[in-house]
Amino acid sequence: MLRLWGKSHHDQEKDLQKSDSKVHELKAALGPLSGRSLQYCNDACLKRYLEARNWNVDKSKKMLEETLTWRSTYKPEEIRWSDVATEGETGKVFRANFHDRHGRTVLILRPGKQNTTALDNQVRHLVYLLENAILNLPEDQEQMVWLIDFTGMTFSNSVPIKSARDTINILQNHYPERLFLAFLYSPPRIFEAFWKAVKYLLDAKTFQKVKFVYPKDKNSVELMSSYFDVENLPTDFGGKATMNYDHEEFSRLMTQDDVKSANLWGFGDKLQHVSNGHSVAEVSPEPARLAPAS
């Protein structure tokens, strides 16, 4: 979104007109779309891609077309909890039951709880939860917050560079402007070498969204309290609440959300319940995306 803070009402009107104009330009440049690509590319989506590429229509078009190609093959909207539930058994990544002060969905990441070795499945699990976080955003909010707890992280269970690279690529290139901030809470020394290796993979905008937080640092404490109600924030992140991950209960919530997601994407009537208690979607093939006008 074009930055509006500190501007007069007249200037804000001009910026909004410019924003709308850029959206129309990008829409025209993309050409006719169909199926889920058309559903995905609403005005809010186009604005996020424009924002990510500094309102350059050509660069935004290229980025968005690459996402549409990725989504047509990876099909993140078709991933169901039953596909990734094993990855979630320890609660290494899950959607919190609280929001930040501005209603943003909160994802909690605990790399020390790693319980599997298949990197592709780990990334698929994260993509599922990114989609789920977006599904649970309030209408007036488009971004999420990450809280990263390093408790239990060791050399043996640290995040592989390839996994980090794949995660960063997906987040930056296919979920632009979805991350508001990532709070890295009290990272251990072993994280320093990892950070030195991966920080160069971050673009400038994403790099600015990473905040290192230390429990004994006054500025860190003030930063956390400015974004979170300490009564809701778990003690693991300097708050007063208790963080308990109940895999059975979380699975129940995700199964419910799978139905919401299926209805959103138009294949709710294909959702069937199977004997293991999870929901599985029988999904019709997505109509081919029409080629952008040259």
XYZ file of N, CA and C in Angstrom, residues 92-182:
273
model
N 5.659 -27.733 16.339
C 6.819 -26.935 15.921
C 6.401 -25.679 15.170
N 5.230 -25.727 14.514
C 4.618 -24.531 13.921
C 3.114 -24.659 14.116
N 2.495 -23.627 14.651
C 1.047 -23.655 14.784
C 0.496 -22.238 14.887
N -0.786 -22.116 14.564
C -1.455 -20.820 14.670
C -1.871 -20.596 16.113
N -1.477 -19.470 16.663
C -1.788 -19.159 18.061
C -3.274 -18.874 18.232
N -3.750 -18.996 19.466
C -5.156 -18.709 19.754
C -5.361 -17.255 20.175
N -4.388 -16.404 19.854
C -4.512 -14.971 20.121
C -3.968 -14.209 18.920
N -4.312 -12.929 18.833
C -3.822 -12.051 17.777
C -2.940 -10.973 18.394
N -2.273 -10.206 17.552
C -1.555 -9.056 18.089
C -2.568 -7.927 18.307
N -2.101 -6.787 18.741
C -3.005 -5.692 19.096
C -3.791 -5.156 17.896
N -3.345 -5.489 16.695
C -4.013 -4.980 15.497
C -4.791 -6.075 14.772
N -4.992 -7.204 15.425
C -5.809 -8.269 14.854
C -5.079 -9.190 13.898
N -3.769 -9.069 13.828
C -3.017 -9.944 12.920
C -2.958 -11.370 13.465
N -3.073 -12.331 12.564
C -2.886 -13.723 12.933
C -1.443 -13.941 13.387
N -1.261 -14.780 14.389
C 0.068 -15.074 14.922
C 0.419 -16.539 14.659
N 1.559 -16.747 14.004
C 2.108 -18.094 13.866
C 3.259 -18.249 14.854
N 3.259 -19.330 15.588
C 4.342 -19.626 16.526
C 5.219 -20.711 15.916
N 6.505 -20.430 15.835
C 7.472 -21.372 15.266
C 8.460 -21.766 16.358
N 8.663 -23.076 16.528
C 9.572 -23.588 17.557
C 10.520 -24.603 16.916
N 11.611 -24.131 16.307
C 12.526 -25.035 15.599
C 13.103 -26.136 16.472
N 13.157 -25.921 17.782
C 13.661 -26.952 18.679
C 12.730 -28.143 18.802
N 11.510 -28.027 18.264
C 10.521 -29.112 18.318
C 10.514 -29.944 17.035
N 11.537 -29.770 16.193
C 11.585 -30.500 14.926
C 11.449 -32.000 15.175
N 10.578 -32.652 14.404
C 10.296 -34.069 14.635
C 10.400 -34.927 13.380
N 10.775 -34.324 12.241
C 10.858 -35.086 10.995
C 12.129 -34.696 10.235
N 12.391 -35.413 9.163
C 13.616 -35.143 8.385
C 13.346 -34.819 6.926
N 12.119 -35.048 6.447
C 11.799 -34.796 5.035
C 11.552 -33.304 4.822
N 12.510 -32.630 4.179
C 12.418 -31.172 4.033
C 11.194 -30.747 3.229
N 10.864 -31.486 2.173
C 9.708 -31.124 1.350
C 8.420 -31.128 2.163
N 8.277 -32.116 3.026
C 7.077 -32.189 3.864
C 7.056 -31.074 4.901
N 8.217 -30.717 5.415
C 8.298 -29.624 6.376
C 7.851 -28.306 5.742
N 8.304 -28.061 4.517
C 7.913 -26.840 3.810
C 6.417 -26.874 3.492
N 5.918 -28.036 3.103
C 4.492 -28.180 2.799
C 3.639 -27.882 4.034
N 4.101 -28.335 5.170
C 3.423 -28.058 6.441
C 3.376 -26.552 6.709
N 4.494 -25.866 6.482
C 4.532 -24.424 6.696
C 3.614 -23.705 5.716
N 3.622 -24.126 4.452
C 2.744 -23.509 3.452
C 1.282 -23.677 3.857
N 0.931 -24.864 4.336
C -0.439 -25.090 4.815
C -0.800 -24.075 5.889
N 0.121 -23.844 6.822
C -0.173 -22.934 7.930
C -0.156 -21.469 7.490
N 0.627 -21.129 6.461
C 0.548 -19.783 5.895
C -0.847 -19.549 5.315
N -1.332 -20.534 4.561
C -2.670 -20.424 3.980
C -3.720 -20.340 5.086
N -3.520 -21.117 6.141
C -4.474 -21.122 7.245
C -4.456 -19.800 8.000
N -3.262 -19.226 8.172
C -3.160 -17.925 8.843
C -3.911 -16.859 8.053
N -3.778 -16.896 6.726
C -4.470 -15.942 5.862
C -5.980 -16.156 5.934
N -6.392 -17.422 5.947
C -7.805 -17.762 6.038
C -8.442 -17.164 7.290
N -7.657 -17.055 8.359
C -8.183 -16.602 9.653
C -7.907 -15.128 9.948
N -7.499 -14.369 8.939
C -7.329 -12.933 9.133
C -8.687 -12.242 9.177
N -8.830 -11.230 10.041
C -10.066 -10.437 9.990
C -10.133 -9.660 8.677
N -11.320 -9.193 8.324
C -11.523 -8.568 7.019
C -10.639 -7.352 6.786
N -10.325 -6.626 7.848
C -9.560 -5.384 7.688
C -8.054 -5.593 7.850
N -7.604 -6.849 7.856
C -6.189 -7.127 8.081
C -5.664 -8.089 7.018
N -4.441 -7.850 6.520
C -3.872 -8.686 5.470
C -2.574 -9.365 5.882
N -2.067 -9.045 7.078
C -0.746 -9.532 7.445
C -0.761 -10.385 8.703
N 0.290 -11.177 8.833
C 0.456 -12.036 10.000
C 1.762 -11.684 10.712
N 1.891 -12.205 11.917
C 3.099 -12.023 12.724
C 3.651 -13.404 13.058
N 4.976 -13.515 13.054
C 5.620 -14.752 13.476
C 6.297 -14.530 14.821
N 6.102 -15.465 15.730
C 6.832 -15.503 16.993
C 7.691 -16.759 16.977
N 9.001 -16.588 17.086
C 9.913 -17.734 16.981
C 10.587 -17.983 18.327
N 10.339 -19.164 18.854
C 10.879 -19.578 20.152
C 11.988 -20.604 19.905
N 13.184 -20.314 20.396
C 14.348 -21.166 20.113
C 14.636 -22.188 21.210
N 13.753 -22.302 22.182
C 13.966 -23.267 23.263
C 14.181 -24.672 22.689
N 15.236 -25.312 23.119
C 15.508 -26.686 22.695
C 16.242 -26.802 21.379
N 16.593 -25.670 20.773
C 17.299 -25.721 19.495
C 18.758 -26.114 19.725
N 19.226 -27.104 18.970
C 20.608 -27.572 19.069
C 21.173 -27.713 17.657
N 22.438 -28.060 17.561
C 23.040 -28.285 16.250
C 22.329 -29.417 15.510
N 21.882 -30.414 16.255
C 21.285 -31.592 15.624
C 19.897 -31.320 15.045
N 19.170 -30.363 15.622
C 17.829 -30.090 15.108
C 17.686 -28.689 14.512
N 18.804 -28.027 14.245
C 18.744 -26.694 13.652
C 18.227 -26.772 12.219
N 17.685 -25.683 11.746
C 17.056 -25.655 10.422
C 18.124 -25.757 9.334
N 18.022 -26.728 8.419
C 18.984 -26.826 7.312
C 18.914 -25.587 6.424
N 20.030 -25.206 5.839
C 20.070 -24.030 4.982
C 19.113 -24.182 3.800
N 19.037 -25.400 3.239
C 18.131 -25.604 2.102
C 16.682 -25.338 2.493
N 16.292 -25.803 3.659
C 14.932 -25.577 4.139
C 14.676 -24.091 4.340
N 15.660 -23.398 4.907
C 15.527 -21.954 5.111
C 15.416 -21.237 3.776
N 16.230 -21.651 2.813
C 16.208 -21.031 1.484
C 14.844 -21.221 0.822
N 14.317 -22.443 0.883
C 13.014 -22.719 0.279
C 11.906 -21.915 0.963
N 11.977 -21.832 2.287
C 10.975 -21.088 3.048
C 11.010 -19.605 2.697
N 12.211 -19.040 2.652
C 12.361 -17.625 2.323
C 11.872 -17.346 0.906
N 12.207 -18.236 -0.019
C 11.775 -18.064 -1.406
C 10.253 -18.037 -1.507
N 9.599 -18.974 -0.846
C 8.142 -19.048 -0.900
C 7.511 -17.832 -0.226
N 8.007 -17.469 0.937
C 7.433 -16.343 1.673
C 7.594 -15.034 0.906
N 8.794 -14.781 0.403
C 9.067 -13.507 -0.272
C 8.411 -13.423 -1.643
N 8.457 -14.510 -2.392
C 8.030 -14.464 -3.785
C 6.567 -14.817 -4.007
N 5.985 -15.598 -3.083
C 4.616 -16.051 -3.309
C 3.628 -15.599 -2.233
N 4.129 -14.980 -1.165
C 3.261 -14.406 -0.136
C 3.741 -12.992 0.202
N 3.928 -12.141 -0.813
C 4.474 -10.810 -0.549
C 3.535 -9.969 0.331
N 4.139 -9.230 1.229
C 3.415 -8.323 2.127
C 2.414 -9.058 3.018
N 2.609 -10.344 3.212
C 1.784 -11.095 4.163
C 2.419 -11.122 5.555
N 3.745 -11.012 5.611
C 4.430 -10.972 6.907
C 4.574 -9.532 7.352
N 4.074 -9.240 8.548
C 4.259 -7.904 9.119
C 5.603 -7.839 9.837
N 5.779 -8.691 10.842
C 7.052 -8.777 11.557
C 7.294 -10.213 11.994
N 8.568 -10.573 12.099
C 8.972 -11.852 12.683
C 9.818 -11.541 13.909
